[in-house]
């Protein structure tokens, strides 16, 4: 029976950014009978309200914690001075879906482009202009992307993926869940060693 390893993530989740190298290594080395599949978790809904200063301080502290615990993870802290942060990750999630609509091959490049824009280039993926910009950078049709980004069907797909993740018992990101003939099993993730994940599989 074909099994599926679900990776439930959000492109604007900083712990997912830290986990990215390990996830890619895991996905490359999965047993033949296990297929990888990403699901968008939708960390924070749409909002035009500026992020409260207390949340900004909390997230900056999280970035520092990640750098201590996952050596080599880079962050550009200029983001907090150059951008107007909002607690809103659904636009970025829809951006991944809109990119995927132009071909499955664009999903991973779009996730990487969003993460690089946010964490390294001090650009705000909560903004549609930023998302369209990175879409163009990876070779997507900009007009088609912008239309798909705002499409009700794109939001419906995001809602479906969020619901699917919750039905597996996912409560935080990143999360790994294996589906086999017995049902769903949570796989413990490790930010430093892909082999510890692969050994569980």
Coordinates of C-alpha atoms in Angstrom, one line a residue:
X1 CA 0.0 0.0 0.0
X2 CA 1.3 3.5 -0.9
X3 CA 1.9 5.6 2.2
X4 CA 2.0 9.3 2.5
X5 CA 4.2 11.6 4.6
X6 CA 2.4 14.9 5.1
X7 CA 4.4 17.9 5.9
X8 CA 2.1 20.6 7.4
X9 CA 3.7 24.0 7.2
X10 CA 3.3 27.7 6.7
X11 CA 5.8 29.7 4.6
X12 CA 5.7 32.5 7.2
X13 CA 6.3 30.1 10.2
X14 CA 9.9 30.8 11.3
X15 CA 10.3 27.3 12.7
X16 CA 9.4 26.0 9.2
X17 CA 12.2 28.1 7.8
X18 CA 14.6 26.5 10.2
X19 CA 13.3 23.1 9.4
X20 CA 13.5 23.6 5.6
X21 CA 16.9 21.9 5.0
X22 CA 16.0 18.9 7.0
X23 CA 12.6 18.5 5.3
X24 CA 14.2 18.6 1.9
X25 CA 16.7 16.0 2.9
X26 CA 13.9 13.8 4.3
X27 CA 11.8 14.2 1.1
X28 CA 14.8 13.2 -1.0
X29 CA 15.5 10.0 1.0
X30 CA 12.1 8.6 1.7
X31 CA 11.5 4.9 1.1
X32 CA 10.0 4.2 -2.3
X33 CA 6.6 3.3 -0.8
X34 CA 6.2 6.6 1.0
X35 CA 5.2 9.7 -1.0
X36 CA 5.7 13.2 0.4
X37 CA 2.9 15.7 0.3
X38 CA 2.8 19.3 1.7
X39 CA -0.2 20.8 3.3
X40 CA -0.6 24.5 4.2
X41 CA -1.4 25.1 7.8
X42 CA -2.6 28.7 7.6
X43 CA -1.0 30.1 10.8
X44 CA -2.7 33.5 10.9
X45 CA -5.8 34.7 9.0
X46 CA -6.1 37.8 6.8
X47 CA -5.6 41.1 8.7
X48 CA -4.8 44.7 7.8
X49 CA -4.1 45.6 11.4
X50 CA -0.5 46.4 12.3
X51 CA 1.1 43.8 14.5
X52 CA 1.2 44.7 18.2
X53 CA 4.6 45.6 19.5
X54 CA 4.4 42.8 22.0
X55 CA 4.0 40.3 19.2
X56 CA 6.8 41.9 17.3
X57 CA 9.1 41.5 20.2
X58 CA 8.0 37.9 20.7
X59 CA 8.7 37.0 17.1
X60 CA 12.1 38.7 17.1
X61 CA 13.0 36.8 20.3
X62 CA 11.8 33.6 18.5
X63 CA 14.2 34.3 15.6
X64 CA 17.1 34.7 18.1
X65 CA 16.1 31.4 19.8
X66 CA 16.0 29.6 16.4
X67 CA 19.5 30.9 15.6
X68 CA 20.8 29.5 18.9
X69 CA 19.0 26.2 18.6
X70 CA 19.4 25.6 14.8
X71 CA 22.8 26.9 13.8
X72 CA 23.1 28.3 10.3
X73 CA 19.5 29.6 10.1
X74 CA 19.7 33.2 8.9
X75 CA 17.3 36.1 9.6
X76 CA 17.4 39.7 8.4
X77 CA 16.2 41.7 11.4
X78 CA 15.9 44.8 9.2
X79 CA 12.4 43.4 8.4
X80 CA 11.1 44.9 11.6
X81 CA 12.2 48.4 10.7
X82 CA 11.6 48.4 7.0
X83 CA 8.2 46.7 6.9
X84 CA 4.9 47.2 8.6
X85 CA 4.4 43.7 10.1
X86 CA 0.9 42.2 10.2
X87 CA -0.1 38.9 11.9
X88 CA -1.4 37.6 8.5
X89 CA 0.1 34.5 6.8
X90 CA -2.9 33.4 4.7
X91 CA -1.9 35.6 1.8
X92 CA 1.4 33.8 1.6
X93 CA -0.3 30.4 1.8
X94 CA -2.6 31.4 -1.0
X95 CA 0.5 32.5 -2.9
X96 CA 1.8 28.9 -2.7
X97 CA -1.5 27.6 -4.0
X98 CA -1.6 30.2 -6.8
X99 CA 1.9 29.2 -7.9
X100 CA 1.0 25.5 -7.7
X101 CA -2.0 26.2 -10.0
X102 CA 0.5 27.0 -12.8
X103 CA 2.3 23.7 -12.3
X104 CA 3.3 21.4 -9.4
X105 CA 6.9 22.2 -10.2
X106 CA 6.4 25.8 -9.0
X107 CA 5.3 24.9 -5.4
X108 CA 8.7 24.4 -3.9
X109 CA 10.3 27.4 -5.6
X110 CA 7.5 29.6 -4.5
X111 CA 7.8 28.5 -0.9
X112 CA 11.5 29.1 -1.0
X113 CA 11.0 32.5 -2.7
X114 CA 8.5 33.6 0.0
X115 CA 10.8 32.5 2.8
X116 CA 13.8 34.2 1.3
X117 CA 11.8 37.4 0.8
X118 CA 10.6 37.4 4.4
X119 CA 13.6 36.1 6.3
X120 CA 16.6 37.3 4.2
X121 CA 15.4 40.3 2.1
X122 CA 13.2 42.1 4.6
X123 CA 10.1 42.0 2.3
X124 CA 6.6 41.4 3.6
X125 CA 4.8 38.3 2.2
X126 CA 1.6 39.5 3.9
X127 CA 1.4 42.0 1.0
X128 CA 0.1 41.0 -2.4
X129 CA 2.7 43.1 -4.2
X130 CA 5.5 41.2 -2.6
X131 CA 3.9 37.9 -3.5
X132 CA 3.4 38.9 -7.1
X133 CA 7.0 40.1 -7.2
X134 CA 8.4 36.8 -6.1
X135 CA 6.1 35.0 -8.4
X136 CA 7.6 36.9 -11.3
X137 CA 11.1 36.2 -10.0
X138 CA 10.5 32.4 -10.3
X139 CA 9.1 32.6 -13.8
X140 CA 5.3 32.6 -13.1
X141 CA 2.8 34.4 -15.3
X142 CA 2.2 37.5 -13.1
X143 CA -1.3 38.4 -14.3
X144 CA -2.5 34.9 -13.9
X145 CA -0.9 34.6 -10.5
X146 CA -2.4 37.9 -9.2
X147 CA -5.8 36.8 -10.4
X148 CA -5.5 33.3 -8.8
X149 CA -4.2 34.8 -5.6
X150 CA -7.5 36.6 -5.0
X151 CA -9.7 33.8 -6.4
X152 CA -12.3 32.3 -4.0
X153 CA -11.2 28.9 -5.3
X154 CA -7.7 29.6 -3.9
X155 CA -9.1 30.4 -0.5
X156 CA -11.3 27.3 -0.6
X157 CA -8.3 25.2 -1.3
X158 CA -6.5 26.8 1.7
X159 CA -9.5 26.1 3.9
X160 CA -9.5 22.5 2.8
X161 CA -5.8 22.0 3.5
X162 CA -6.1 23.6 6.9
X163 CA -9.1 21.4 7.7
X164 CA -7.2 18.3 6.5
X165 CA -4.3 19.1 8.8
X166 CA -6.6 19.6 11.8
X167 CA -8.3 16.3 11.1
X168 CA -4.9 14.6 11.5
X169 CA -4.5 16.2 14.9
X170 CA -1.9 18.8 13.8
X171 CA -1.8 21.7 16.3
X172 CA 1.5 23.4 15.3
X173 CA 4.0 23.9 12.6
X174 CA 6.1 22.2 11.2
X175 CA 4.4 18.9 11.7
X176 CA 5.0 15.5 10.0
X177 CA 2.2 12.9 9.8
X178 CA 2.5 9.5 8.2
X179 CA -0.6 7.9 6.7
X180 CA -0.7 4.2 6.2
X181 CA -3.3 1.4 6.3
X182 CA -3.6 1.9 10.1
X183 CA -4.4 5.6 9.8
X184 CA -2.4 8.6 10.8
X185 CA 0.8 8.6 13.0
X186 CA 2.6 11.7 14.2
X187 CA 6.3 11.6 13.3
X188 CA 8.7 13.5 15.6
X189 CA 10.6 16.1 13.7
X190 CA 14.2 17.0 14.4
X191 CA 15.8 20.3 13.3
X192 CA 19.3 19.0 13.1
X193 CA 19.2 15.4 11.9
X194 CA 17.2 14.0 9.1
X195 CA 18.2 10.5 9.9
X196 CA 16.2 10.6 13.2
X197 CA 13.1 11.3 11.2
X198 CA 13.9 8.7 8.5
X199 CA 14.6 6.0 11.2
X200 CA 11.0 6.5 12.4
X201 CA 9.7 5.7 9.0

